[in-house]
Coordinates of C-alpha atoms in Angstrom, one line a residue:
M11 CA -13.8 25.6 -5.6
I12 CA -14.7 24.2 -2.2
L13 CA -15.6 20.6 -3.3
D14 CA -17.5 17.9 -1.3
F15 CA -15.2 15.3 -0.3
E16 CA -16.1 12.2 -4.0
P17 CA -16.3 14.9 -6.2
A18 CA -12.1 15.8 -4.8
L19 CA -11.8 12.7 -5.0
T20 CA -13.6 12.2 -8.9
L21 CA -11.3 15.5 -9.7
L22 CA -8.2 14.4 -8.3
A23 CA -8.1 11.0 -10.5
A24 CA -8.8 13.0 -13.7
Q25 CA -5.6 14.7 -12.8
A26 CA -4.0 11.3 -12.6
A27 CA -5.2 9.9 -15.3
L28 CA -3.4 12.7 -17.4
L29 CA 0.0 11.5 -16.2
Q30 CA 2.6 10.0 -18.4
P31 CA 4.2 7.3 -16.6
P32 CA 8.3 8.1 -15.8
R33 CA 11.0 8.7 -18.1
D34 CA 14.0 7.5 -16.1
T35 CA 14.8 4.5 -15.1
E36 CA 17.3 2.5 -12.4
T37 CA 18.1 -0.8 -11.4
I38 CA 18.6 -2.1 -8.1
P39 CA 18.7 -5.4 -5.4
L40 CA 15.5 -6.6 -5.3
L41 CA 14.9 -5.9 -1.3
Q42 CA 15.6 -2.4 -2.2
S43 CA 12.6 -2.4 -4.5
L44 CA 10.0 -2.7 -1.8
N45 CA 7.6 0.3 -2.3
R46 CA 9.5 1.2 -5.9
V47 CA 6.8 0.6 -9.1
L48 CA 8.3 -1.5 -11.3
A49 CA 9.1 -0.4 -14.7
H50 CA 10.4 -3.7 -16.5
P51 CA 8.2 -6.6 -16.3
V52 CA 9.2 -10.1 -14.2
S53 CA 8.7 -13.1 -16.4
A54 CA 9.3 -16.7 -15.3
G55 CA 12.1 -18.0 -16.5
R56 CA 10.8 -21.7 -16.2
D57 CA 7.4 -23.3 -16.4
Q58 CA 6.2 -23.1 -12.1
P59 CA 6.6 -25.1 -10.4
P60 CA 9.1 -27.2 -12.6
F61 CA 7.2 -30.5 -12.2
D62 CA 4.6 -32.1 -10.4
R63 CA 4.6 -31.0 -7.2
S64 CA 2.6 -32.8 -4.3
T65 CA 1.1 -30.7 -0.9
R66 CA 1.1 -33.0 1.2
D67 CA 3.1 -35.3 2.9
G68 CA 2.1 -38.8 2.1
F69 CA 2.2 -41.1 -0.2
A70 CA 2.4 -41.0 -4.0
L71 CA 0.1 -43.7 -5.4
R72 CA -2.0 -44.4 -8.4
S73 CA -5.3 -43.2 -8.6
S74 CA -7.3 -46.5 -9.8
D75 CA -5.8 -48.9 -7.2
S76 CA -7.7 -50.0 -4.8
G77 CA -6.8 -51.8 -1.6
P78 CA -3.2 -52.2 0.8
R79 CA -0.2 -50.6 -1.1
N80 CA 3.5 -51.6 -0.4
I81 CA 5.7 -49.1 0.3
L82 CA 9.6 -48.8 -2.5
G83 CA 10.8 -45.4 -0.9
L84 CA 11.2 -41.9 0.4
I85 CA 11.3 -39.1 -1.9
K86 CA 11.3 -35.9 -0.3
A87 CA 11.7 -32.0 -1.6
G88 CA 15.3 -31.4 -3.4
D89 CA 15.6 -35.1 -4.3
L90 CA 13.7 -36.9 -8.0
W91 CA 12.6 -40.0 -7.5
T92 CA 15.5 -42.7 -9.5
G93 CA 14.5 -46.2 -8.7
P94 CA 11.6 -48.5 -10.6
T95 CA 8.2 -47.1 -11.8
L96 CA 5.4 -47.3 -9.8
A97 CA 3.3 -50.7 -10.3
S98 CA -0.4 -51.4 -8.9
G99 CA -0.5 -51.9 -5.8
Q100 CA 2.6 -49.5 -4.7
A101 CA 3.1 -46.3 -3.2
I102 CA 6.1 -44.7 -2.2
E103 CA 6.3 -42.0 0.8
I104 CA 6.6 -38.3 -0.3
M105 CA 7.5 -34.8 2.0
T106 CA 5.4 -31.6 0.9
G107 CA 7.6 -30.2 -2.5
A108 CA 8.8 -33.0 -3.6
P109 CA 8.3 -34.3 -7.4
V110 CA 5.9 -36.0 -8.1
P111 CA 7.5 -39.6 -9.5
Q112 CA 6.3 -41.0 -13.2
G113 CA 3.4 -43.3 -13.1
T114 CA 1.4 -41.7 -10.4
D115 CA -1.2 -39.9 -10.2
A116 CA -2.6 -38.8 -6.9
V117 CA -1.2 -38.5 -3.3
A118 CA -2.2 -40.1 0.0
M119 CA -2.2 -37.6 3.2
L120 CA -0.5 -39.5 5.6
E121 CA -3.8 -38.8 8.1
H122 CA -6.2 -41.2 5.0
V123 CA -3.9 -43.9 5.5
T124 CA -2.6 -46.6 8.1
R125 CA 0.2 -47.8 7.8
T126 CA 2.1 -50.6 8.9
G127 CA 6.0 -51.4 8.7
N128 CA 5.6 -51.2 5.0
L129 CA 2.7 -51.3 4.2
I130 CA -0.4 -49.0 3.5
T131 CA -3.8 -49.2 3.6
P132 CA -6.5 -46.9 2.9
E133 CA -9.6 -45.5 5.3
P134 CA -12.2 -47.3 5.1
N135 CA -14.3 -46.0 1.7
R136 CA -11.1 -43.9 0.5
A137 CA -10.4 -43.1 -2.5
W138 CA -8.3 -41.0 -4.8
T139 CA -8.9 -38.9 -7.8
P140 CA -6.3 -38.0 -10.0
G141 CA -4.8 -34.6 -9.1
E142 CA -5.7 -34.6 -5.6
N143 CA -3.2 -33.0 -3.2
I144 CA -0.7 -31.9 -6.4
V145 CA -0.1 -29.0 -8.4
P146 CA 1.1 -29.7 -12.3
R147 CA 3.9 -28.4 -13.7
G148 CA 3.3 -24.9 -15.6
S149 CA 0.0 -24.9 -12.9
E150 CA 1.4 -21.3 -11.0
A151 CA 3.1 -19.5 -14.6
Q152 CA 4.5 -21.3 -17.6
A153 CA 7.8 -20.3 -19.0
G154 CA 7.9 -16.9 -20.9
Q155 CA 4.4 -15.7 -19.0
I156 CA 4.1 -11.9 -17.2
V157 CA 4.5 -12.8 -13.9
I158 CA 5.2 -8.7 -12.6
P159 CA 3.3 -6.4 -15.3
S160 CA 5.5 -2.8 -15.6
G161 CA 3.6 -0.8 -13.2
T162 CA 3.0 -2.6 -10.6
L163 CA 4.1 -1.1 -6.8
I164 CA 6.5 -3.6 -5.3
A165 CA 5.4 -5.2 -2.3
P166 CA 6.6 -8.2 -0.2
A167 CA 5.0 -10.3 -2.4
E168 CA 6.0 -9.4 -5.3
I169 CA 10.1 -9.5 -4.2
A170 CA 8.8 -13.0 -3.0
L171 CA 7.6 -13.8 -6.5
A172 CA 10.6 -12.0 -8.4
A173 CA 13.0 -13.8 -6.4
S174 CA 11.2 -18.0 -7.7
C175 CA 11.7 -16.3 -10.9
G176 CA 15.8 -15.9 -9.5
R177 CA 16.1 -11.8 -10.3
A178 CA 18.0 -10.3 -8.0
E179 CA 17.6 -7.0 -9.1
L180 CA 14.9 -5.1 -10.4
T181 CA 15.3 -2.3 -12.9
V182 CA 12.0 0.0 -11.1
Y183 CA 11.2 3.7 -11.8
C184 CA 13.6 6.8 -10.6
R185 CA 11.8 7.6 -7.6
P186 CA 9.6 11.6 -7.5
R187 CA 11.3 14.2 -5.2
V188 CA 8.4 16.1 -2.9
A189 CA 9.4 19.8 -1.5
I190 CA 7.9 19.6 1.8
V191 CA 7.5 23.0 3.0
A192 CA 6.6 23.4 6.4
T193 CA 5.1 27.3 7.2
G194 CA 4.6 29.1 10.5
D195 CA 6.4 31.3 12.7
E196 CA 5.7 29.2 15.8
L197 CA 7.5 26.1 14.4
V198 CA 11.1 25.3 15.7
E199 CA 13.1 22.5 14.0
V200 CA 13.3 19.2 15.9
G201 CA 16.7 19.1 17.7
A202 CA 17.5 22.5 17.6
E203 CA 19.4 23.8 20.5
T204 CA 17.4 26.0 21.7
T205 CA 14.7 26.5 24.4
L206 CA 11.1 26.5 23.3
A207 CA 8.7 29.8 24.4
P208 CA 5.4 29.0 25.5
Q209 CA 4.1 30.5 22.2
Q210 CA 6.7 28.2 19.7
I211 CA 6.0 23.9 18.7
Y212 CA 8.5 22.1 16.8
N213 CA 8.0 21.5 13.1
S214 CA 6.9 18.1 13.5
N215 CA 3.9 18.1 10.2
S216 CA 7.7 18.0 8.1
H217 CA 9.2 14.6 9.6
A218 CA 5.4 13.2 9.2
L219 CA 5.5 14.3 5.6
A220 CA 9.1 13.0 4.4
A221 CA 8.3 9.7 6.5
L222 CA 4.9 9.1 4.6
V223 CA 6.3 10.2 1.5
L224 CA 9.7 8.0 2.2
A225 CA 6.2 5.6 2.6
A226 CA 4.7 6.0 -1.0
G227 CA 8.3 5.2 -2.4
A228 CA 9.0 8.8 -3.1
E229 CA 12.5 11.4 -2.3
P230 CA 11.3 13.6 0.6
L231 CA 13.2 17.2 -0.1
R232 CA 12.4 18.7 3.4
L233 CA 13.6 22.7 3.1
P234 CA 13.9 25.2 5.8
I235 CA 10.8 26.1 8.2
T236 CA 9.5 29.0 6.0
P237 CA 8.1 32.6 7.8
D238 CA 4.3 33.8 7.4
T239 CA 5.5 36.4 5.3
R240 CA 4.7 36.5 1.4
E241 CA 8.9 37.2 0.6
A242 CA 9.3 33.6 2.7
V243 CA 6.5 31.5 1.0
A244 CA 7.7 33.0 -2.2
A245 CA 11.4 32.3 -1.6
S246 CA 10.4 28.0 -0.9
L247 CA 8.5 28.3 -3.7
E248 CA 11.6 28.8 -5.6
L249 CA 13.0 26.1 -3.9
A250 CA 10.9 23.4 -4.0
R251 CA 10.2 24.2 -8.4
T252 CA 13.3 21.7 -8.8
A253 CA 11.0 18.8 -7.2
D254 CA 8.7 17.1 -9.1
L255 CA 5.8 17.5 -6.8
I256 CA 4.7 20.1 -4.2
V257 CA 3.5 19.1 -0.5
F258 CA 3.0 22.8 1.6
S259 CA 2.3 22.0 5.5
G260 CA 0.1 25.7 6.7
G261 CA -0.7 28.4 5.6
V262 CA -3.8 27.7 3.4
S263 CA -6.7 28.8 6.1
M264 CA -8.2 31.6 5.8
G265 CA -6.8 33.5 8.5
H266 CA -4.4 36.9 8.3
Y267 CA -1.3 35.2 7.9
D268 CA -2.5 32.0 6.2
L269 CA -0.8 33.2 3.1
V270 CA -0.1 30.2 0.5
E271 CA -2.6 30.0 -2.0
E272 CA -2.3 34.1 -2.1
V273 CA 1.4 33.3 -2.9
L274 CA 0.7 30.7 -5.2
Q275 CA -1.5 33.0 -7.0
A276 CA 1.2 35.3 -7.3
A277 CA 3.1 32.8 -8.9
G278 CA 0.2 31.9 -11.4
A279 CA -1.7 28.8 -10.1
E280 CA -4.4 27.2 -11.2
F281 CA -6.0 25.9 -8.3
H282 CA -8.5 22.5 -9.3
F283 CA -10.3 23.2 -6.0
T284 CA -9.5 24.9 -2.6
G285 CA -10.9 23.1 0.2
V286 CA -12.6 19.9 0.8
R287 CA -15.9 19.4 3.0
M288 CA -14.6 16.6 5.6
Q289 CA -13.1 17.7 9.1
P290 CA -10.4 17.5 9.2
G291 CA -8.6 18.8 6.3
K292 CA -11.0 20.8 5.1
P293 CA -8.4 23.3 3.2
V294 CA -6.5 21.6 1.4
V295 CA -5.4 23.1 -1.6
F296 CA -4.9 21.1 -5.2
G297 CA -3.2 23.0 -7.7
H298 CA -0.1 23.5 -10.4
L299 CA 1.9 25.9 -11.6
P300 CA 1.9 27.2 -15.1
G301 CA 3.9 26.7 -18.2
A302 CA 4.8 23.4 -16.8
A303 CA 4.6 19.6 -18.0
I304 CA 1.9 17.4 -16.6
N305 CA 3.7 16.0 -14.5
Q306 CA 5.8 18.4 -13.3
K307 CA 4.9 21.2 -10.5
K308 CA 1.4 19.9 -9.2
I309 CA 1.3 21.7 -5.6
F310 CA -0.9 20.3 -2.6
G311 CA -1.4 22.6 0.1
L312 CA -1.8 20.5 3.4
P313 CA -3.9 22.7 7.0
G314 CA -1.1 23.0 9.5
N315 CA -2.5 20.4 12.2
P316 CA -1.0 18.0 12.1
I317 CA -4.1 15.3 12.2
S318 CA -5.5 17.7 8.7
T319 CA -1.9 17.0 8.0
Q320 CA -1.4 13.3 8.0
V321 CA -6.0 12.7 6.4
T322 CA -5.3 15.4 3.7
F323 CA -2.0 13.4 2.3
H324 CA -3.2 9.8 2.4
T325 CA -6.6 10.8 1.3
F326 CA -4.8 12.8 -1.3
V327 CA -1.0 12.7 -1.7
E328 CA -0.7 9.8 -1.9
P329 CA -2.4 7.8 -4.3
F330 CA -1.2 11.1 -6.4
L331 CA 2.1 10.4 -5.5
R332 CA 1.9 7.0 -6.5
T333 CA 0.6 7.4 -10.1
L334 CA 3.4 10.2 -10.3
A335 CA 5.9 7.4 -9.2
G336 CA 4.9 5.1 -11.8
A337 CA 1.9 3.0 -10.5
P338 CA -1.9 3.0 -11.6
F339 CA -4.4 5.2 -9.4
T340 CA -6.1 3.5 -6.9
G341 CA -7.7 5.8 -4.7
P342 CA -7.3 6.0 -1.4
R343 CA -7.0 2.6 0.5
W344 CA -10.1 1.5 1.8
A345 CA -11.9 -1.3 3.6
L346 CA -15.3 -1.7 5.6
A347 CA -15.5 -2.5 9.5
T348 CA -18.3 -2.6 11.4
L349 CA -18.7 0.5 14.2
T350 CA -18.4 -0.7 17.8
H351 CA -20.6 2.7 19.4
A352 CA -22.7 5.2 18.1
A353 CA -20.7 8.3 16.2
G354 CA -22.3 11.4 15.6
P355 CA -21.7 12.9 12.0
K356 CA -21.8 16.3 10.3
P357 CA -24.6 17.9 8.1
N358 CA -22.6 19.0 5.4
L359 CA -18.6 17.4 6.1
T360 CA -16.9 14.2 5.5
R361 CA -15.3 13.3 8.4
L362 CA -12.4 11.1 9.1
L363 CA -11.6 10.9 12.4
P364 CA -8.4 8.6 14.2
A365 CA -9.5 5.4 14.9
H366 CA -8.1 1.7 15.8
L367 CA -9.1 -1.2 13.9
S368 CA -9.1 -4.7 15.4
G369 CA -10.1 -8.0 13.0
T370 CA -13.9 -5.8 11.4
E371 CA -14.8 -4.0 14.3
V372 CA -13.4 -0.4 14.6
H373 CA -13.2 2.1 17.7
I374 CA -12.6 5.9 17.1
I375 CA -10.1 7.1 19.8
P376 CA -11.0 9.8 21.7
W377 CA -9.1 12.8 20.6
Q378 CA -9.2 16.2 21.0
G379 CA -8.5 17.7 18.2
S380 CA -6.4 17.7 14.3
G381 CA -3.9 18.6 17.2
D382 CA -3.4 15.5 19.2
L383 CA -0.6 13.6 17.5
A384 CA -0.9 11.4 21.0
A385 CA -4.7 10.3 19.6
N386 CA -3.0 10.1 16.5
A387 CA -0.7 7.4 17.2
R388 CA -2.7 5.4 19.1
A389 CA -5.2 4.9 16.2
N390 CA -3.9 2.3 12.7
C391 CA -6.7 3.9 10.7
Y392 CA -9.4 6.7 10.0
A393 CA -12.5 6.5 10.7
E394 CA -15.4 7.7 7.5
L395 CA -18.7 9.6 8.9
P396 CA -20.4 10.7 5.4
P397 CA -22.4 13.9 5.9
G398 CA -25.4 13.5 8.2
S399 CA -27.6 14.4 10.8
A400 CA -29.1 11.2 12.5
P401 CA -26.4 9.3 14.4
I402 CA -24.6 6.5 13.3
E403 CA -25.9 3.1 15.1
P404 CA -23.3 0.3 16.7
R405 CA -23.0 -2.4 14.3
T406 CA -22.9 0.0 11.4
P407 CA -20.6 -0.7 8.3
I408 CA -18.1 2.1 7.4
R409 CA -15.5 2.7 5.5
I410 CA -12.5 3.3 7.0
L411 CA -9.3 4.9 5.5
L412 CA -6.1 2.7 5.4
R413 CA -2.5 4.7 6.3

């Protein structure tokens, strides 16, 4: 069954919605939790901030006062004011992040006063409102409040927040294992002590997929190169059954030696789709083996051309894999950008072409087709060109696939 691009994404989302959260968890050091999925929520141990906090270098004062103020002293971040309670006509010099002393309700920025010795004078017509340049206690989070819910994919922002709550360790879901099967008689393993014949190439796809799997917070299991025979593909499938997700690279097109779909069918696999009207990546396959638990033995067959492999991973495998790891399904990561030059779509295909995003503008990289790894390395995203017959004009907003 070959689907248009958007229906294929809809079907993927429906399958991801059936997944149950993983059961196995582990507690790991905070920094090791990057790109992992949180299993137990993180709560604030105390109010955040734990005191009324100054957001500026300046002078803590009473907003109801007017005119010059005498400076009583200085308070910096990490200190508490232990001097006398502020009286009318007085102020306390304060640094950013310091606790605002009792008896004051605003902070005047340095730029808004003139200082002469221990006396500050407001700018003409300058007044302050209660709470100005102050973050109130507990306004960011209150003690006991969940600040990072379970199911969150941990990024640097979450690591910072967890650290601010004093958490040196986090409990995360165990990483799903992804079996990676690269097929093709032309492939030679990287590092092999052999001279490549003219018709041979190094097995780059297996390494690219392993890197993508790691970045998605999962554990790659790279299987040996699989020759283009039914017996070899079937043997690799058996080895891959120990993993939570199986990803084939190559062998899914219509050629005489494209045997993956045939072997999967013989093993009783059910397919959700056997192709998507997209370029590159049209032969992509998504299905599952029979009799398996809903969370296991899903199979993706990705085209063997390297850019096709990576585009279909970002589009289909990555969002599904993150859900298998315990995060909510969010689909591919899209953004909008302005196309810098005219581009030609194709009538019946969604095109996802290597492109370079700079600021809000995107430029499609010249390439030699879906085997051009050098062009792909010069790109930092993929520009989506929807199906159509008319050229897409410069300055047109388009969707880009982030990677």
